[in-house]
Short mmCIF file of C-alpha atoms and ligand atoms in Angstrom, two decimals:
data_model
loop_
_atom_site.label_atom_id
_atom_site.label_comp_id
_atom_site.label_asym_id
_atom_site.label_seq_id
_atom_site.Cartn_x
_atom_site.Cartn_y
_atom_site.Cartn_z
CA MET A 53 0.03 -0.05 0.02
CA SER A 54 1.21 3.57 -0.91
CA ALA A 55 1.57 6.19 1.80
CA PRO A 56 -1.52 7.07 3.50
CA ALA A 57 -4.02 9.60 1.90
CA PRO A 58 -4.08 12.51 4.07
CA THR A 59 -7.61 13.29 4.94
CA VAL A 60 -10.17 11.34 6.95
CA ALA A 61 -12.75 12.08 3.94
CA ALA A 62 -10.18 10.50 1.45
CA LEU A 63 -9.55 7.57 3.76
CA ALA A 64 -13.26 6.90 4.32
CA ARG A 65 -13.69 6.83 0.64
CA GLY A 66 -10.80 4.46 0.06
CA LEU A 67 -12.28 2.28 2.78
CA ALA A 68 -15.76 2.31 1.03
CA GLU A 69 -14.45 1.57 -2.30
CA GLY A 70 -12.23 -1.20 -1.01
CA ALA A 71 -8.98 0.47 -2.08
CA PHE A 72 -7.47 -0.80 1.26
CA SER A 73 -8.81 -2.29 4.29
CA SER A 74 -8.76 -0.86 7.78
CA VAL A 75 -6.19 -3.46 9.01
CA GLU A 76 -3.72 -2.31 6.20
CA LEU A 77 -4.47 1.43 6.76
CA THR A 78 -4.00 1.00 10.61
CA ARG A 79 -0.63 -0.96 10.01
CA ALA A 80 0.46 1.69 7.75
CA TYR A 81 -0.22 4.55 10.32
CA LEU A 82 1.41 2.41 13.22
CA GLU A 83 4.55 2.28 11.09
CA ARG A 84 4.54 6.05 10.62
CA ILE A 85 3.95 6.57 14.18
CA ALA A 86 6.93 4.43 15.07
CA ALA A 87 9.19 6.14 12.59
CA ALA A 88 8.29 9.55 13.84
CA GLN A 89 8.20 8.92 17.55
CA PRO A 90 12.04 9.64 18.08
CA SER A 91 11.83 13.03 16.52
CA LEU A 92 8.42 14.10 17.70
CA ASN A 93 7.62 12.35 20.91
CA ALA A 94 3.75 12.91 19.95
CA PHE A 95 2.52 9.71 21.56
CA ILE A 96 2.49 8.86 25.32
CA THR A 97 0.95 5.37 24.55
CA VAL A 98 0.68 3.41 21.35
CA THR A 99 -2.16 0.98 21.37
CA GLY A 100 -0.95 -1.02 18.16
CA GLU A 101 -2.28 -4.42 19.27
CA SER A 102 -5.90 -3.08 20.14
CA ALA A 103 -5.83 -0.94 17.20
CA LEU A 104 -5.30 -3.84 14.77
CA LYS A 105 -8.11 -5.78 16.63
CA ALA A 106 -10.45 -3.00 16.19
CA ALA A 107 -9.51 -2.57 12.62
CA ALA A 108 -10.19 -6.20 11.67
CA GLU A 109 -13.59 -5.81 13.64
CA ALA A 110 -14.25 -2.72 11.32
CA ASP A 111 -13.32 -4.70 8.22
CA ALA A 112 -15.63 -7.58 9.25
CA ALA A 113 -18.42 -4.97 9.95
CA ARG A 114 -17.87 -3.56 6.32
CA ALA A 115 -17.96 -7.08 4.81
CA ALA A 116 -21.19 -7.66 6.66
CA GLY A 117 -22.68 -4.43 5.32
CA ARG A 118 -22.87 -2.71 8.51
CA ALA A 119 -20.25 0.07 7.82
CA GLY A 120 -20.92 3.76 8.58
CA ARG A 121 -19.10 6.78 7.21
CA LEU A 122 -16.18 6.41 9.62
CA THR A 123 -15.90 2.79 9.92
CA GLY A 124 -12.24 1.59 9.94
CA VAL A 125 -10.68 5.29 10.04
CA PRO A 126 -7.71 5.41 12.52
CA ILE A 127 -7.62 8.31 15.09
CA GLY A 128 -5.66 9.50 18.02
CA HIS A 129 -6.98 10.68 21.35
CA LYS A 130 -5.40 13.28 23.58
CA ASP A 131 -4.26 11.64 26.78
CA ILE A 132 -6.58 13.70 28.79
CA PHE A 133 -9.63 11.47 27.75
CA CYS A 134 -10.15 8.31 29.80
CA THR A 135 -9.83 5.06 27.76
CA GLU A 136 -11.01 1.92 29.29
CA GLY A 137 -7.99 -0.45 30.01
CA VAL A 138 -5.48 1.89 28.50
CA LEU A 139 -3.11 4.11 30.48
CA THR A 140 -4.40 7.67 30.79
CA THR A 141 -1.80 10.06 32.23
CA CYS A 142 -3.04 13.56 31.44
CA GLY A 143 0.58 14.44 30.63
CA SER A 144 1.30 13.94 34.50
CA LYS A 145 3.51 11.88 36.64
CA MET A 146 0.58 12.14 39.08
CA LEU A 147 -1.29 9.69 36.70
CA GLY A 148 1.80 7.98 35.42
CA ASN A 149 0.39 4.51 36.11
CA PHE A 150 -3.50 5.20 35.90
CA VAL A 151 -5.42 2.69 33.76
CA SER A 152 -8.81 3.92 33.33
CA PRO A 153 -11.65 1.71 34.21
CA TYR A 154 -14.05 3.41 31.77
CA ASP A 155 -14.15 5.50 28.51
CA ALA A 156 -14.85 9.16 28.24
CA THR A 157 -18.25 9.71 26.54
CA ILE A 158 -16.50 11.16 23.30
CA VAL A 159 -14.13 8.11 23.21
CA SER A 160 -16.95 5.58 23.21
CA ALA A 161 -19.00 7.78 20.74
CA LEU A 162 -16.28 7.76 18.31
CA ARG A 163 -15.58 4.13 18.75
CA ALA A 164 -19.20 3.43 18.30
CA ALA A 165 -18.99 5.65 14.90
CA GLY A 166 -16.50 3.07 13.80
CA THR A 167 -13.15 4.76 14.39
CA VAL A 168 -9.99 2.89 15.37
CA MET A 169 -7.80 4.24 18.26
CA LEU A 170 -4.25 4.33 17.56
CA GLY A 171 -3.13 5.49 20.83
CA LYS A 172 -2.92 8.54 23.35
CA LEU A 173 -1.38 11.64 22.53
CA ASN A 174 1.21 13.76 24.52
CA MET A 175 0.06 16.95 26.05
CA ASP A 176 0.92 19.56 28.51
CA GLU A 177 0.57 18.27 32.10
CA PHE A 178 -3.25 18.71 33.04
CA ALA A 179 -3.54 20.68 29.75
CA MET A 180 -1.71 23.60 31.40
CA GLY A 181 0.62 25.14 28.90
CA SER A 182 1.13 26.62 25.44
CA SER A 183 4.14 24.70 24.23
CA ASN A 184 3.76 21.13 25.28
CA GLU A 185 6.91 21.64 27.48
CA THR A 186 5.13 20.99 30.75
CA SER A 187 4.54 17.22 29.94
CA HIS A 188 5.97 14.68 32.33
CA PHE A 189 6.75 12.61 29.17
CA GLY A 190 8.86 15.31 27.63
CA PRO A 191 8.19 17.97 25.00
CA VAL A 192 6.55 17.43 21.77
CA ARG A 193 8.30 18.86 18.78
CA ASN A 194 6.94 20.70 15.78
CA PRO A 195 7.21 18.76 12.65
CA TRP A 196 7.84 21.95 10.47
CA ASP A 197 11.00 22.56 12.63
CA THR A 198 11.82 20.07 15.42
CA GLN A 199 13.59 22.91 17.30
CA MET A 200 10.17 24.58 17.70
CA VAL A 201 7.30 24.09 19.82
CA PRO A 202 4.05 22.57 18.58
CA GLY A 203 1.93 24.80 20.85
CA GLY A 204 -0.23 23.35 23.59
CA SER A 205 -1.64 22.02 25.47
CA SER A 206 -2.84 19.62 22.61
CA GLY A 207 0.67 19.51 21.12
CA GLY A 208 0.73 15.89 20.59
CA SER A 209 -2.57 16.04 18.72
CA ALA A 210 -1.51 19.01 16.47
CA ALA A 211 2.01 17.65 15.58
CA SER A 212 0.75 14.12 14.86
CA VAL A 213 -1.93 15.45 12.31
CA ALA A 214 0.52 17.71 10.98
CA ALA A 215 3.06 14.88 10.38
CA ARG A 216 0.31 12.80 8.98
CA ILE A 217 1.11 10.17 11.51
CA VAL A 218 -2.58 10.19 12.35
CA PRO A 219 -5.52 11.23 10.18
CA ALA A 220 -7.11 13.17 12.88
CA ALA A 221 -7.03 13.52 16.75
CA THR A 222 -9.17 14.53 19.55
CA ALA A 223 -8.10 17.66 21.65
CA THR A 224 -9.23 19.86 24.26
CA ASP A 225 -9.46 23.62 24.67
CA THR A 226 -9.67 25.62 28.06
CA GLY A 227 -7.92 28.83 26.76
CA GLY A 228 -6.61 27.93 23.35
CA SER A 229 -5.25 24.51 23.60
CA ILE A 230 -6.91 23.29 20.32
CA ARG A 231 -6.77 26.35 18.21
CA GLN A 232 -3.04 27.66 19.20
CA PRO A 233 -1.32 24.28 18.44
CA ALA A 234 -3.24 23.68 15.39
CA ALA A 235 -2.16 27.32 14.10
CA LEU A 236 1.45 26.47 15.07
CA CYS A 237 1.43 23.19 13.25
CA GLY A 238 -0.51 24.23 10.19
CA VAL A 239 -3.60 22.05 10.73
CA THR A 240 -7.39 22.62 11.33
CA GLY A 241 -8.67 22.87 14.86
CA ILE A 242 -12.15 23.32 16.19
CA LYS A 243 -13.20 24.24 19.71
CA PRO A 244 -17.04 23.73 19.84
CA THR A 245 -19.38 25.80 21.93
CA TYR A 246 -19.19 25.03 25.64
CA GLY A 247 -21.41 22.25 26.16
CA ARG A 248 -21.76 20.83 22.73
CA CYS A 249 -19.40 17.56 23.68
CA SER A 250 -19.57 15.89 26.71
CA ARG A 251 -16.77 16.30 29.41
CA TYR A 252 -17.59 13.07 30.93
CA GLY A 253 -14.28 11.23 31.30
CA MET A 254 -12.27 14.15 30.11
CA ILE A 255 -9.86 14.98 33.16
CA ALA A 256 -10.94 18.24 34.37
CA PHE A 257 -8.71 21.40 34.29
CA ALA A 258 -11.24 24.48 34.50
CA SER A 259 -14.57 23.10 34.17
CA SER A 260 -16.51 26.16 33.22
CA LEU A 261 -13.92 26.54 30.33
CA ASP A 262 -13.04 23.08 29.28
CA GLN A 263 -14.28 21.92 25.91
CA ALA A 264 -13.58 18.78 23.77
CA GLY A 265 -12.82 19.12 20.06
CA LEU A 266 -10.74 18.15 17.13
CA ILE A 267 -7.53 18.69 15.42
CA THR A 268 -7.82 17.54 11.67
CA VAL A 269 -6.28 18.30 8.23
CA SER A 270 -9.55 19.84 6.86
CA ALA A 271 -12.58 21.50 7.96
CA GLU A 272 -14.37 18.70 6.01
CA ASP A 273 -12.83 16.11 8.29
CA ALA A 274 -13.74 17.98 11.38
CA ALA A 275 -17.43 18.01 10.11
CA LEU A 276 -17.30 14.34 9.73
CA LEU A 277 -16.05 13.70 13.28
CA LEU A 278 -17.64 16.37 15.14
CA GLY A 279 -21.34 14.85 14.55
CA PRO A 280 -20.68 11.64 16.57
CA MET A 281 -18.78 13.54 19.34
CA SER A 282 -21.47 15.91 20.00
CA GLY A 283 -24.92 15.82 21.89
CA PHE A 284 -26.26 15.56 25.21
CA ASP A 285 -24.97 13.37 27.77
CA PRO A 286 -26.78 13.00 31.17
CA ARG A 287 -23.47 12.25 32.76
CA ASP A 288 -22.23 15.70 32.13
CA SER A 289 -24.48 18.36 33.92
CA THR A 290 -23.29 21.09 31.51
CA SER A 291 -23.74 19.26 28.36
CA VAL A 292 -26.27 21.05 26.36
CA ASP A 293 -29.42 19.22 24.96
CA SER A 294 -29.85 20.71 21.49
CA PRO A 295 -30.04 18.98 18.26
CA VAL A 296 -26.92 18.05 16.45
CA PRO A 297 -26.82 18.78 12.77
CA ASP A 298 -25.10 16.87 10.13
CA TYR A 299 -22.16 19.25 9.83
CA THR A 300 -21.27 17.87 6.49
CA ALA A 301 -24.45 19.00 4.84
CA THR A 302 -23.90 22.65 4.77
CA LEU A 303 -20.13 22.54 3.90
CA GLY A 304 -20.77 23.61 0.41
CA ASP A 305 -23.18 26.69 1.08
CA SER A 306 -22.47 29.96 -0.47
CA LEU A 307 -20.66 32.80 1.53
CA GLN A 308 -22.57 35.40 -0.41
CA GLY A 309 -23.64 37.89 2.06
CA LEU A 310 -21.59 36.64 4.99
CA THR A 311 -20.46 39.42 7.18
CA ILE A 312 -17.15 39.02 8.75
CA GLY A 313 -16.14 41.14 11.73
CA LEU A 314 -12.65 41.99 12.15
CA VAL A 315 -12.06 42.45 15.88
CA ARG A 316 -9.87 45.68 16.24
CA GLU A 317 -8.27 44.36 19.60
CA PHE A 318 -6.97 41.36 17.68
CA PHE A 319 -4.83 43.51 15.62
CA ASP A 320 -2.79 45.16 18.35
CA LYS A 321 0.77 45.97 18.70
CA GLY A 322 1.76 42.48 19.78
CA LEU A 323 0.77 40.99 16.45
CA ASP A 324 3.79 40.14 14.26
CA ALA A 325 3.56 42.31 11.02
CA ALA A 326 4.06 39.28 8.69
CA CYS A 327 1.45 37.15 10.53
CA GLU A 328 -1.04 40.04 10.07
CA GLN A 329 -0.32 40.20 6.31
CA ARG A 330 -1.37 36.49 6.18
CA ILE A 331 -4.54 37.09 7.86
CA ARG A 332 -5.14 40.14 5.68
CA ASP A 333 -4.59 37.72 2.72
CA ALA A 334 -6.92 35.23 3.90
CA ILE A 335 -9.63 37.92 4.31
CA ALA A 336 -9.11 38.94 0.76
CA VAL A 337 -10.09 35.44 -0.32
CA TYR A 338 -13.32 35.71 1.67
CA GLU A 339 -14.15 38.91 -0.11
CA LYS A 340 -13.68 37.22 -3.27
CA LEU A 341 -16.03 34.49 -2.09
CA GLY A 342 -18.64 37.30 -1.50
CA ALA A 343 -18.32 38.00 2.22
CA LYS A 344 -18.50 41.57 3.61
CA VAL A 345 -15.86 42.67 6.02
CA ARG A 346 -16.37 45.41 8.79
CA GLU A 347 -14.33 46.36 11.84
CA VAL A 348 -15.85 45.74 15.17
CA SER A 349 -14.68 46.38 18.60
CA CYS A 350 -14.67 44.17 21.84
CA PRO A 351 -13.14 46.74 24.17
CA ASN A 352 -12.88 44.36 27.14
CA LEU A 353 -10.97 41.58 25.26
CA PRO A 354 -7.71 42.92 26.31
CA LEU A 355 -8.61 41.72 29.86
CA SER A 356 -9.03 38.22 28.88
CA VAL A 357 -5.68 36.93 29.83
CA PRO A 358 -5.60 38.43 33.36
CA THR A 359 -9.10 37.18 33.74
CA TYR A 360 -8.45 33.72 32.78
CA TYR A 361 -5.42 33.54 35.04
CA VAL A 362 -7.82 34.01 37.97
CA VAL A 363 -10.72 31.85 36.91
CA ALA A 364 -8.80 28.86 35.46
CA PRO A 365 -6.32 28.43 38.28
CA ALA A 366 -9.26 28.86 40.82
CA GLU A 367 -11.07 25.96 39.33
CA CYS A 368 -8.07 23.85 38.77
CA SER A 369 -7.00 24.27 42.42
CA SER A 370 -10.38 22.76 43.18
CA ASN A 371 -10.54 20.11 40.56
CA LEU A 372 -6.93 18.90 41.29
CA ALA A 373 -7.55 18.55 45.16
CA ARG A 374 -8.55 15.02 44.35
CA PHE A 375 -5.28 13.84 43.46
CA ASP A 376 -4.20 13.18 47.12
CA GLY A 377 -2.34 9.91 46.88
CA VAL A 378 -5.16 8.07 48.65
CA ARG A 379 -8.10 8.10 46.41
CA PHE A 380 -6.31 9.14 43.05
CA GLY A 381 -2.77 9.59 41.77
CA HIS A 382 0.72 8.99 42.69
CA ARG A 383 1.50 7.87 46.32
CA CYS A 384 4.88 8.58 47.90
CA ASP A 385 6.97 5.95 49.48
CA SER A 386 6.53 5.09 53.20
CA PRO A 387 4.69 8.40 54.38
CA LYS A 388 5.22 9.22 58.06
CA ASN A 389 1.73 10.46 58.71
CA LEU A 390 -1.31 11.59 56.71
CA LEU A 391 0.02 15.14 56.24
CA ASP A 392 3.23 13.84 54.91
CA LEU A 393 1.42 11.60 52.60
CA TYR A 394 -0.63 14.35 51.08
CA CYS A 395 2.41 16.83 50.89
CA ARG A 396 5.05 14.44 49.36
CA SER A 397 2.40 12.65 47.00
CA ARG A 398 1.38 16.00 45.53
CA GLY A 399 4.92 17.58 45.84
CA GLU A 400 6.55 14.56 43.78
CA GLY A 401 3.46 14.11 41.44
CA PHE A 402 2.64 17.61 40.05
CA GLY A 403 5.09 19.64 37.79
CA ALA A 404 6.07 23.16 38.49
CA GLU A 405 3.31 24.79 36.27
CA VAL A 406 0.58 22.73 37.91
CA LYS A 407 1.84 23.75 41.32
CA ARG A 408 2.00 27.49 40.39
CA ARG A 409 -1.68 27.29 39.09
CA ILE A 410 -2.90 25.41 42.32
CA MET A 411 -1.24 27.97 44.52
CA THR A 412 -2.46 30.89 42.38
CA GLY A 413 -6.00 29.43 42.49
CA THR A 414 -6.12 28.66 46.33
CA TYR A 415 -4.97 32.17 46.85
CA VAL A 416 -7.56 33.82 44.68
CA LEU A 417 -10.37 31.83 46.32
CA SER A 418 -9.04 32.35 49.93
CA ALA A 419 -11.32 34.33 52.35
CA GLY A 420 -10.48 38.00 51.97
CA TYR A 421 -9.36 37.68 48.47
CA TYR A 422 -12.19 36.02 46.88
CA ASP A 423 -13.97 39.21 46.19
CA ALA A 424 -11.06 41.12 45.14
CA TYR A 425 -9.91 38.50 42.60
CA TYR A 426 -12.27 35.62 41.83
CA LEU A 427 -15.43 37.52 41.97
CA LYS A 428 -14.03 40.57 40.01
CA ALA A 429 -12.78 38.23 37.32
CA GLN A 430 -16.21 36.70 37.05
CA ARG A 431 -17.70 40.12 36.48
CA VAL A 432 -15.00 41.03 33.82
CA ARG A 433 -15.85 37.71 32.23
CA GLN A 434 -19.47 38.98 31.93
CA LEU A 435 -18.36 42.16 30.24
CA ILE A 436 -16.14 40.08 27.65
CA SER A 437 -19.18 37.96 26.80
CA ALA A 438 -21.41 41.06 26.48
CA ASP A 439 -18.85 42.63 24.09
CA PHE A 440 -18.96 39.46 21.94
CA ALA A 441 -22.80 39.33 22.00
CA ARG A 442 -22.78 43.05 20.80
CA ALA A 443 -20.30 42.25 17.89
CA PHE A 444 -22.55 39.36 16.75
CA LYS A 445 -25.30 41.86 16.30
CA GLU A 446 -23.14 43.49 13.63
CA CYS A 447 -21.60 40.48 11.91
CA ASP A 448 -22.02 36.63 11.55
CA LEU A 449 -18.51 35.47 12.52
CA LEU A 450 -15.35 37.24 14.00
CA PHE A 451 -12.04 36.72 12.37
CA GLY A 452 -8.51 37.44 13.39
CA PRO A 453 -5.17 35.82 13.91
CA THR A 454 -4.87 32.80 16.23
CA THR A 455 -1.60 33.61 17.67
CA PRO A 456 0.48 36.69 17.69
CA THR A 457 3.63 35.04 16.36
CA PRO A 458 4.52 31.64 14.61
CA ALA A 459 5.95 28.76 16.68
CA PHE A 460 8.85 29.70 19.00
CA ARG A 461 12.01 27.77 19.94
CA ILE A 462 11.70 24.98 22.66
CA GLY A 463 13.04 26.48 25.81
CA ALA A 464 12.51 30.10 24.78
CA LYS A 465 9.57 30.99 27.03
CA CYS A 466 10.10 28.30 29.86
CA ASP A 467 11.40 30.80 32.51
CA ASP A 468 8.81 33.52 31.77
CA PRO A 469 5.33 32.27 32.62
CA ILE A 470 3.72 35.63 31.67
CA THR A 471 5.20 35.76 28.16
CA MET A 472 4.12 32.09 27.80
CA TYR A 473 0.56 33.04 28.94
CA LEU A 474 0.45 35.84 26.32
CA ASN A 475 0.43 33.24 23.70
CA ASP A 476 -3.21 32.66 24.10
CA ILE A 477 -4.05 36.33 24.11
CA TYR A 478 -6.42 35.92 21.04
CA THR A 479 -7.90 32.55 22.01
CA ILE A 480 -9.07 32.86 25.54
CA GLY A 481 -11.90 35.14 24.99
CA ALA A 482 -13.89 32.57 23.33
CA ASN A 483 -13.41 30.14 26.23
CA LEU A 484 -14.58 32.83 28.69
CA ALA A 485 -17.76 33.50 26.59
CA GLY A 486 -18.25 29.79 25.81
CA LEU A 487 -18.17 30.51 22.15
CA PRO A 488 -16.95 28.08 19.35
CA GLY A 489 -13.78 28.83 17.69
CA MET A 490 -11.64 27.49 14.79
CA SER A 491 -8.10 27.82 13.57
CA ILE A 492 -7.31 27.16 9.93
CA PRO A 493 -3.90 27.43 8.16
CA CYS A 494 -3.55 30.49 6.02
CA GLY A 495 0.03 30.68 5.03
CA PHE A 496 3.65 30.60 6.35
CA VAL A 497 6.00 33.05 8.11
CA ASP A 498 9.82 32.09 7.69
CA GLY A 499 8.83 28.49 6.90
CA LEU A 500 6.38 28.17 9.85
CA PRO A 501 2.51 27.91 9.66
CA ILE A 502 0.17 30.66 10.58
CA GLY A 503 -3.49 30.24 11.67
CA LEU A 504 -6.63 32.36 10.90
CA GLN A 505 -8.91 32.21 13.86
CA ILE A 506 -12.85 32.21 13.32
CA VAL A 507 -15.13 32.91 16.27
CA GLY A 508 -18.86 32.34 16.04
CA PRO A 509 -21.94 32.74 18.22
CA HIS A 510 -23.01 29.87 20.38
CA PHE A 511 -23.91 26.86 18.43
CA SER A 512 -22.57 28.09 15.02
CA GLU A 513 -20.26 25.21 14.25
CA ALA A 514 -22.04 24.29 11.04
CA ARG A 515 -21.69 27.68 9.68
CA MET A 516 -17.98 27.87 10.91
CA LEU A 517 -17.04 24.56 9.23
CA ASN A 518 -18.77 25.73 6.01
CA VAL A 519 -16.91 28.91 6.09
CA ALA A 520 -13.60 27.18 6.76
CA HIS A 521 -14.33 24.50 4.12
CA ARG A 522 -14.98 27.11 1.45
CA TYR A 523 -11.68 28.65 2.15
CA GLN A 524 -9.79 25.37 2.01
CA GLN A 525 -11.51 24.88 -1.39
CA GLU A 526 -9.85 28.02 -2.55
CA THR A 527 -6.42 27.46 -0.97
CA ASP A 528 -4.18 24.44 -0.14
CA TRP A 529 -2.41 25.69 2.87
CA HIS A 530 -4.20 22.96 4.84
CA LEU A 531 -2.67 20.33 2.47
CA LYS A 532 0.98 21.31 3.06
CA THR A 533 2.93 18.72 4.67
CA PRO A 534 6.32 19.11 6.47
CA SER A 535 8.96 17.70 3.96
CA ALA A 536 10.50 15.46 6.69
CA PHE A 537 7.14 13.64 6.95
CA ALA A 538 5.94 13.84 3.32
N1 LIG B 76 -2.46 27.80 27.43
C1 LIG B 76 -3.54 27.90 28.24
C2 LIG B 76 -2.92 27.59 29.63
O1 LIG B 76 -1.92 27.26 29.92
C3 LIG B 76 -4.77 27.12 27.73
C4 LIG B 76 -4.70 25.69 28.01
C5 LIG B 76 -5.85 24.99 27.54
O2 LIG B 76 -6.51 25.39 26.71
N2 LIG B 76 -5.97 23.84 27.90
O3 LIG B 76 -3.92 27.44 30.53
#
């Protein structure tokens, strides 16, 4: 069999036409993963044996006439999703030996849709990071230049899709962790509306912001996979009970009359001039497709990073309290007493960034500081949501850059958390407001990919995918493959 075709859509067609079997396809991907692992470190666990078994079952289902659209298509899962009988680490030493007794809802849903799991993808520890350097299992490298970060926290998902060692991957986005790595690796990322996909079995970071989504080669692939992942789940109290459309049905819709809002605050002085030019070029493509462009303002958006770094640590300090060495997580050797057990287990199990967040979060929630920090941040969060709501009265979708710069060097920002946090300056707003967001490849600067960000009103995923797909019919940035992995 020749090298695997790049998109889920093409692979699904090949499987349906009998050009190759799922076992052949899965084996080809497992070979690509093994070859790339030393240079990328994108996987924490490769589940080769069970993948081949699932692939054989998919082939049998197809032979029996029971194949769906995705039957036999291999994918990877971010290691934040619980997978029954498989190591689920969340990138942390704390869960370094945790074999989940159950599947996350989206994992079982994608399995029921026929996909074959190739393994679990590397990520920043507990999804806290923008460069995949906080992983206990070592940094992931950017396939476009292995000296560069892939972004984070879904760095393993983005790097593996970019290197074509998986056709598509699940990911999560609390403050940008799907869109930012997708941008830095030149792939398509979608963070759906908060509540669109179940959080059950997705290890919690900041529960009011966490959202599962996808990293894929194309918007069409994201449309194929998002349907089965979406929908109400009684086991997640914030999952939303609203109908799930067939996201592929509207991909070809015309963009005539679409009003694009350019968010003034996204084009600030922190935005690299060459990156800005790529974004402006992409917008010109949309104008050719019939879209109208106007500038809008979200004046409170510049407050999103400080707001997020109060809300997210507060929620994480609460969520991560369960990892105490008793019920969950790493346990230290021969503790002297209960306090020693807690202190040393948590001290040994968590990395520096996670500890920083837990300490910040505990501080902002403590008596005396709660009103000054946490409550204030929640108020600003409302103002940011209101800014977006106002903007969507004037336009259908908001456009801007996903990141201020292309990928940076591994190690470059490790000693400066604030500079690292500013990577998500354009993505965090959508999380604070619960809005869906995408990043699509729109060009290169110095050989590194750049992402165009699209933010829509709640539950506008179908429109966003349509808008991304039409651009990908006009351009081929999303099909570019790093030469080392071509
Ligand atoms: N980079 C952001 C952080 O470190 C966002 C992470 C995420 O979306 N999971 O918190």
